[in-house]
PDB file of C-alpha atoms in Angstrom:
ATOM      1  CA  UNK A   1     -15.241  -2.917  13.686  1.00 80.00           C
ATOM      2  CA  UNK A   2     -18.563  -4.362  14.208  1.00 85.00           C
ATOM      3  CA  UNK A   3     -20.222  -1.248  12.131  1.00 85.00           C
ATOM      4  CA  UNK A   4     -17.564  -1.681   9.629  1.00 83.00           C
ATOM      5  CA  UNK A   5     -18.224  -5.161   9.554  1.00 84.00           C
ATOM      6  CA  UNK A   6     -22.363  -4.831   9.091  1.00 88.00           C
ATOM      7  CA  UNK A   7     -21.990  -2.670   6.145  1.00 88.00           C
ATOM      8  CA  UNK A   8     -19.615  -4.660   4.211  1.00 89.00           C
ATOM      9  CA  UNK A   9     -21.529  -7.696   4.553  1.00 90.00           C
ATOM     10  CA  UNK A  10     -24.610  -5.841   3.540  1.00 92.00           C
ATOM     11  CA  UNK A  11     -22.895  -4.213   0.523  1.00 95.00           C
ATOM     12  CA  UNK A  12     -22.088  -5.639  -3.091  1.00 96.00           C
ATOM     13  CA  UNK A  13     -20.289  -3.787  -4.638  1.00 97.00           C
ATOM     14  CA  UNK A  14     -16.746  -2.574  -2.780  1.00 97.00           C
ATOM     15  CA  UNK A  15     -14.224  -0.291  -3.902  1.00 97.00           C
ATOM     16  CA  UNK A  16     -10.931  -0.621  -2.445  1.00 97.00           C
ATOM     17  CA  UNK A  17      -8.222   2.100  -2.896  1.00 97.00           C
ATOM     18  CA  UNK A  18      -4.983   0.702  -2.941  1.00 95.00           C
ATOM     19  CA  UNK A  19      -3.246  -2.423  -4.775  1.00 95.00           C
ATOM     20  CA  UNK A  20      -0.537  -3.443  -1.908  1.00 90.00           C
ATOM     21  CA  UNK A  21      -0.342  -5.869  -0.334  1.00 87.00           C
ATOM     22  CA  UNK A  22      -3.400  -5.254   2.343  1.00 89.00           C
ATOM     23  CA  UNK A  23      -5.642  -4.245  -0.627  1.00 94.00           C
ATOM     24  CA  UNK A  24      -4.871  -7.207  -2.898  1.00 95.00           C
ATOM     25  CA  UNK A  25      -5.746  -9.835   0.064  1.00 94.00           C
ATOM     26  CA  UNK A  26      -8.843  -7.302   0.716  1.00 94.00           C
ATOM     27  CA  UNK A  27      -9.977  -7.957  -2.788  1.00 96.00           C
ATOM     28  CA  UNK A  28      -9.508 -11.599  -3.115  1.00 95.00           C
ATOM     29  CA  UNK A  29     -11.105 -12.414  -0.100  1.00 94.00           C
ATOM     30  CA  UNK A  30     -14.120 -10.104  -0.671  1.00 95.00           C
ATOM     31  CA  UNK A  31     -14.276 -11.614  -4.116  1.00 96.00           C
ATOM     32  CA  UNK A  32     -14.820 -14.889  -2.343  1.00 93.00           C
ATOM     33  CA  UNK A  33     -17.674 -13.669  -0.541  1.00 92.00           C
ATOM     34  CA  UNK A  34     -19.209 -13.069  -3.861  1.00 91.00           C
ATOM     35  CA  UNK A  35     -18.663  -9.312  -3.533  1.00 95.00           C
ATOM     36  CA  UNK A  36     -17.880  -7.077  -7.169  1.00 96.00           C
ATOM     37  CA  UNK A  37     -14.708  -5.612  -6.292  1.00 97.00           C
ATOM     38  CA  UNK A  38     -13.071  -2.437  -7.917  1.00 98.00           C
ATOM     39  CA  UNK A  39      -9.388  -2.434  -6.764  1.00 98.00           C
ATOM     40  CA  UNK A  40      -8.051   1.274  -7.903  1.00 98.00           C
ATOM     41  CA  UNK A  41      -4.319   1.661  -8.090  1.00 96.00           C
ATOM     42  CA  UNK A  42      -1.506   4.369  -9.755  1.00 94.00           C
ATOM     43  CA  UNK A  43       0.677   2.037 -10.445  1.00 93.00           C
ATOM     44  CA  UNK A  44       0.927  -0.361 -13.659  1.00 94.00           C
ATOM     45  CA  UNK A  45       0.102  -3.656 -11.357  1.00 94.00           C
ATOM     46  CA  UNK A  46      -1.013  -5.326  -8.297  1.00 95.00           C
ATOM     47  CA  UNK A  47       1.840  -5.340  -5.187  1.00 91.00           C
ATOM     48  CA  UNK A  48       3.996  -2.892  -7.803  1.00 88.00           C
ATOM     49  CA  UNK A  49       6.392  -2.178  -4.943  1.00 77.00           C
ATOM     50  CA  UNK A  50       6.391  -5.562  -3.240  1.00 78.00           C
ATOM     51  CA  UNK A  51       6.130  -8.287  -6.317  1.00 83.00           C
ATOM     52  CA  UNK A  52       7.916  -8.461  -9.453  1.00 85.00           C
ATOM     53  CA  UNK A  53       6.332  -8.257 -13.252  1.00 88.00           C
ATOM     54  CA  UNK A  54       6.639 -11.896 -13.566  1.00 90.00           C
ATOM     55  CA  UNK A  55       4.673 -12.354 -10.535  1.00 91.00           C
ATOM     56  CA  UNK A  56       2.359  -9.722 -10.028  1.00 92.00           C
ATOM     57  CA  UNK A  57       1.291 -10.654 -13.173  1.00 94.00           C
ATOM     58  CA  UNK A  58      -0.378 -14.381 -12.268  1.00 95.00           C
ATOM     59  CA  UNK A  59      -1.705 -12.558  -9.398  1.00 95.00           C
ATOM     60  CA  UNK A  60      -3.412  -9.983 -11.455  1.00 96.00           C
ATOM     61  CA  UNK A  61      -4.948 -12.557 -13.973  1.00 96.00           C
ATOM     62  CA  UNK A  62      -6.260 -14.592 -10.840  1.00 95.00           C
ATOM     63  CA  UNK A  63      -7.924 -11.460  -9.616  1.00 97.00           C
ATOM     64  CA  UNK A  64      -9.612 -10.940 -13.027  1.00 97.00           C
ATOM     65  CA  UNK A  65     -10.681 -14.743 -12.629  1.00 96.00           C
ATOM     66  CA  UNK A  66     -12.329 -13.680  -9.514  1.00 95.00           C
ATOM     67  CA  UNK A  67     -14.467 -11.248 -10.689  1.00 96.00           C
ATOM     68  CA  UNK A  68     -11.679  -8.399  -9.440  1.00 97.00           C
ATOM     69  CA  UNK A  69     -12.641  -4.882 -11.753  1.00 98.00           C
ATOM     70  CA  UNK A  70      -9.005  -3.886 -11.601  1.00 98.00           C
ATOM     71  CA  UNK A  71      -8.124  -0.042 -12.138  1.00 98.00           C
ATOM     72  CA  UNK A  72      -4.136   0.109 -12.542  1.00 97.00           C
ATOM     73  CA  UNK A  73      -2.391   3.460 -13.632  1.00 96.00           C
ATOM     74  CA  UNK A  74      -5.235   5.317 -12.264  1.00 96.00           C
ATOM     75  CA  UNK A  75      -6.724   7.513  -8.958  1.00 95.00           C
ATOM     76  CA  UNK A  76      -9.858   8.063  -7.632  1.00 96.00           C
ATOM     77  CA  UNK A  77     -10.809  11.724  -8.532  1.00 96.00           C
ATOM     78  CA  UNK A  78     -14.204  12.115  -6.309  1.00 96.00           C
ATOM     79  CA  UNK A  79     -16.595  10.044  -3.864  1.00 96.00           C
ATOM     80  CA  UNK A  80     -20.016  11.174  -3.747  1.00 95.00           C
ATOM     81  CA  UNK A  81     -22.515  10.290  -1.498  1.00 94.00           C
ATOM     82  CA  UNK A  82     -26.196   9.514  -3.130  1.00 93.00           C
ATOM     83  CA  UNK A  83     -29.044   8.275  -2.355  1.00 94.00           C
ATOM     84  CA  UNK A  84     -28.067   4.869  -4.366  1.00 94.00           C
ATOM     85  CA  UNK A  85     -24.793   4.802  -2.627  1.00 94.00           C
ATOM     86  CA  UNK A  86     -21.488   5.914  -3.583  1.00 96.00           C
ATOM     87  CA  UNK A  87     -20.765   7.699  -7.106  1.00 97.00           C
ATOM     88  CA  UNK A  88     -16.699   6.856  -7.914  1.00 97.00           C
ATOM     89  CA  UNK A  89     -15.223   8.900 -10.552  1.00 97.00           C
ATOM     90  CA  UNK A  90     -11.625   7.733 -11.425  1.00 97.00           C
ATOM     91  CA  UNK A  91      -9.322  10.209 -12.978  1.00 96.00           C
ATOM     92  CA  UNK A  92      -9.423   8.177 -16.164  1.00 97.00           C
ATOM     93  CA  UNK A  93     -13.353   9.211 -16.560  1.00 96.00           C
ATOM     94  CA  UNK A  94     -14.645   5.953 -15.700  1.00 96.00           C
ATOM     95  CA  UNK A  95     -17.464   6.305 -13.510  1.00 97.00           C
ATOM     96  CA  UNK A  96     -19.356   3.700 -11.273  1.00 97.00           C
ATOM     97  CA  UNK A  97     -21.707   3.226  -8.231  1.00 97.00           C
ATOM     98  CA  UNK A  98     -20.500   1.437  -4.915  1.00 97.00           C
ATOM     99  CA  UNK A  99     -22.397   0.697  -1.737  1.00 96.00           C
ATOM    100  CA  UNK A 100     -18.730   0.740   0.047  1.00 95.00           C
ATOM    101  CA  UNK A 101     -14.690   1.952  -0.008  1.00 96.00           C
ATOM    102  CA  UNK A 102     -12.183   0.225   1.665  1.00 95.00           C
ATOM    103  CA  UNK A 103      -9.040   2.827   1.812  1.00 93.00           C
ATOM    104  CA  UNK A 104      -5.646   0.576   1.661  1.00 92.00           C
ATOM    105  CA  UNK A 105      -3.374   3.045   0.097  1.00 86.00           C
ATOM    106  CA  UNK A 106      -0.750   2.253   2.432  1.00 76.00           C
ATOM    107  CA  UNK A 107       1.714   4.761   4.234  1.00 73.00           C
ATOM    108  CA  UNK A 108       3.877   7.534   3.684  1.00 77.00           C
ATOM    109  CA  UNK A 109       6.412   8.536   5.510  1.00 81.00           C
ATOM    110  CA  UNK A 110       6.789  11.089   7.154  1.00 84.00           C
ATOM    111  CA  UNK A 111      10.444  12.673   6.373  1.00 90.00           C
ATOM    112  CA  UNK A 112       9.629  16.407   7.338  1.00 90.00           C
ATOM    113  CA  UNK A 113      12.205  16.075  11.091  1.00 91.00           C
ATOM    114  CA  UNK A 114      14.789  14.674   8.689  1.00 93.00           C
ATOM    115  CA  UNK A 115      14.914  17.220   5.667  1.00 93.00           C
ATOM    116  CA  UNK A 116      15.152  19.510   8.575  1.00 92.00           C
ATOM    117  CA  UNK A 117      18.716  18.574  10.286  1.00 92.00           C
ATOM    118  CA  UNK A 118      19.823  18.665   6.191  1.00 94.00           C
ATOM    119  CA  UNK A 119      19.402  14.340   5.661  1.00 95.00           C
ATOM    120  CA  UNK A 120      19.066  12.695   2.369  1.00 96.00           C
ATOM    121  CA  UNK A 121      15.629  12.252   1.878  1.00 95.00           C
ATOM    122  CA  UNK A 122      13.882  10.104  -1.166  1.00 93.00           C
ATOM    123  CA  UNK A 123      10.618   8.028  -0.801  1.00 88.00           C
ATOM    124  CA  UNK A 124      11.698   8.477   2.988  1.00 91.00           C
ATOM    125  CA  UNK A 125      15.122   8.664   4.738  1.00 94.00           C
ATOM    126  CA  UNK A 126      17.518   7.198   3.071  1.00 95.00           C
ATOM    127  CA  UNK A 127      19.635   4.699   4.417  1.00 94.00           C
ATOM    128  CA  UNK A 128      22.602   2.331   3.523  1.00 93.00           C
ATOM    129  CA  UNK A 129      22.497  -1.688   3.839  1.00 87.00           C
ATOM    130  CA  UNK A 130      23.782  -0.688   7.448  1.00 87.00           C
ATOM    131  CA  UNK A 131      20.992   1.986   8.035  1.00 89.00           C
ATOM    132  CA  UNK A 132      23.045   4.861   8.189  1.00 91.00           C
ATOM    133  CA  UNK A 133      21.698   8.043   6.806  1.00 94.00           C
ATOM    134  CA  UNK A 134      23.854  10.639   5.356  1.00 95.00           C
ATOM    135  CA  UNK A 135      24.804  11.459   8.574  1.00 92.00           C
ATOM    136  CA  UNK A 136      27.325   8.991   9.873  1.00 85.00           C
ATOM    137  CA  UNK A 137      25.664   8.775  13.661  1.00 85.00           C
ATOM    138  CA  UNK A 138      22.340   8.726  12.616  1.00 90.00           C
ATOM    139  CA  UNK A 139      20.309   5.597  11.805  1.00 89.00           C
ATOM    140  CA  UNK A 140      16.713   5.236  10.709  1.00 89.00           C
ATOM    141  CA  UNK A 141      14.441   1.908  10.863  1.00 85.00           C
ATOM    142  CA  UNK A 142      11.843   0.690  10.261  1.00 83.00           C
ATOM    143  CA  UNK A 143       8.536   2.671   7.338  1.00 81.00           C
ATOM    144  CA  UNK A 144      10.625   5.390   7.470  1.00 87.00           C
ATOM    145  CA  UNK A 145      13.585   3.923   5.976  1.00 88.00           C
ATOM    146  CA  UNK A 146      14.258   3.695   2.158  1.00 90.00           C
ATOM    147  CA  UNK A 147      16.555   0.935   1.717  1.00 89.00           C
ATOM    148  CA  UNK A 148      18.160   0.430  -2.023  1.00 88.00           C
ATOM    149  CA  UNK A 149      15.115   2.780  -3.306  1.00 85.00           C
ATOM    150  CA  UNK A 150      12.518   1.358  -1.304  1.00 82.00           C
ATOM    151  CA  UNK A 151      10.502   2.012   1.855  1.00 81.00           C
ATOM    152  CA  UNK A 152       9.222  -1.309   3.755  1.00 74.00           C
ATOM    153  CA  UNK A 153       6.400  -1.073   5.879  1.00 67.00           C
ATOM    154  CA  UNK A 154       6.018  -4.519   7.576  1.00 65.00           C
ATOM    155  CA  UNK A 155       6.978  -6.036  10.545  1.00 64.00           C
ATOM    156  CA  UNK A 156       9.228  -8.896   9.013  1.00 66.00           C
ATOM    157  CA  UNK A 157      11.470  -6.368   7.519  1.00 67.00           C
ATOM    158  CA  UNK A 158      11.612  -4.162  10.189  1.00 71.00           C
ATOM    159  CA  UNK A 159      12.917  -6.765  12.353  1.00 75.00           C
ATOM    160  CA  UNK A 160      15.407  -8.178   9.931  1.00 78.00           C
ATOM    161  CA  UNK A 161      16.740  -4.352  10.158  1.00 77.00           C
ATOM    162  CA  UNK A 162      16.923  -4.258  14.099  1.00 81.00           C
ATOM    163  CA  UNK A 163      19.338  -7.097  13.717  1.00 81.00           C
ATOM    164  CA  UNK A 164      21.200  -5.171  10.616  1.00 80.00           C
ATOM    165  CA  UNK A 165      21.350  -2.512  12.834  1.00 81.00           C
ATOM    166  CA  UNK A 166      22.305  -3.961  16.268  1.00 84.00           C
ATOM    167  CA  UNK A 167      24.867  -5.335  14.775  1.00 82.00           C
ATOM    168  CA  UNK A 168      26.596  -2.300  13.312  1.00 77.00           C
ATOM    169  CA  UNK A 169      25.912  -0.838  16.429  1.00 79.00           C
ATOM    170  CA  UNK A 170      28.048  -3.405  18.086  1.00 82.00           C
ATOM    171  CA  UNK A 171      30.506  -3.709  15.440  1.00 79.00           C
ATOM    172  CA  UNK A 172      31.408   0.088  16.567  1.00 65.00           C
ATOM    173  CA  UNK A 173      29.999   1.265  13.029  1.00 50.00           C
ATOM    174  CA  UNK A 174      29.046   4.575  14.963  1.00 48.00           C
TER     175      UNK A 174
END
């Protein structure tokens, strides 16, 4: 951490790879420490899977604001080390120089046990509103669980789902 820590503060210019939720708050706060941040993403906005248009949007003009290069609908094709720091090329063709890269491009689950033992598998294991796979005694919780189309990796909504699924546990749902 404390290595991590030195070079940041000693760089000024940062890339960050990834536009979730830990990337975003990356990029705003190193934009407050008067840092140029490039915040690369696939996806068409900021928090794509978290926020909706209407409010990603605000978000993504307060970044700008900031001083936040944003890169939506776009990848990082190559880092390369030089001896001025670190050439990004973006698979769009833009090319720039950074002194650091933050990788925040979140997790993905892994869903290789499940499509295994024959269970529906999307963006990970997919579950009903009762987190039952499509296999009526099995259950899955937690960032490997895609819940109406969607996987969701923190803590708050894991929890919520240990209630969900203590209670259909209970219940005799199994």
């Amino acid at each position: 951490f404390q290595a991590a820590h030195q070079q940041l503060s000693q760089s000024e210019h940062v890339l960050i790879i990834g536009a979730g939720l830990i990337g975003t708050e990356l990029a705003m706060d190193l934009a407050s420490s008067a840092k140029t941040v490039s915040l690369v993403d696939p996806c068409d906005s900021v928090m794509a899977t978290l926020l909706p248009d209407a409010v990603s949007a605000p978000l993504q003009k307060q970044l700008r604001k900031r001083g936040v290069k944003l890169h939506l609908n776009n990848s990082v094709q190559s880092l390369e080390q030089s001896e001025f720091g670190i050439d990004v090329t973006l698979n769009s063709g833009d090319q720039f120089l950074v002194d650091s890269v933050i990788s925040a491009a979140g997790l993905k689950p892994n869903v290789q046990l499940a499509q295994q033992v024959g269970l529906e598998v999307g963006k990970g294991i997919v579950v009903n509103r009762q987190l039952q796979t499509s296999q009526p005694n099995i259950y899955a919780i937690g960032d490997c669980a895609q819940i109406e189309n969607k996987v969701l990796s923190f803590l708050q909504p894991t929890l919520l789902s240990a209630n969900v699924l203590a209670k259909a546990l209970l219940n005799g749902h199994v």
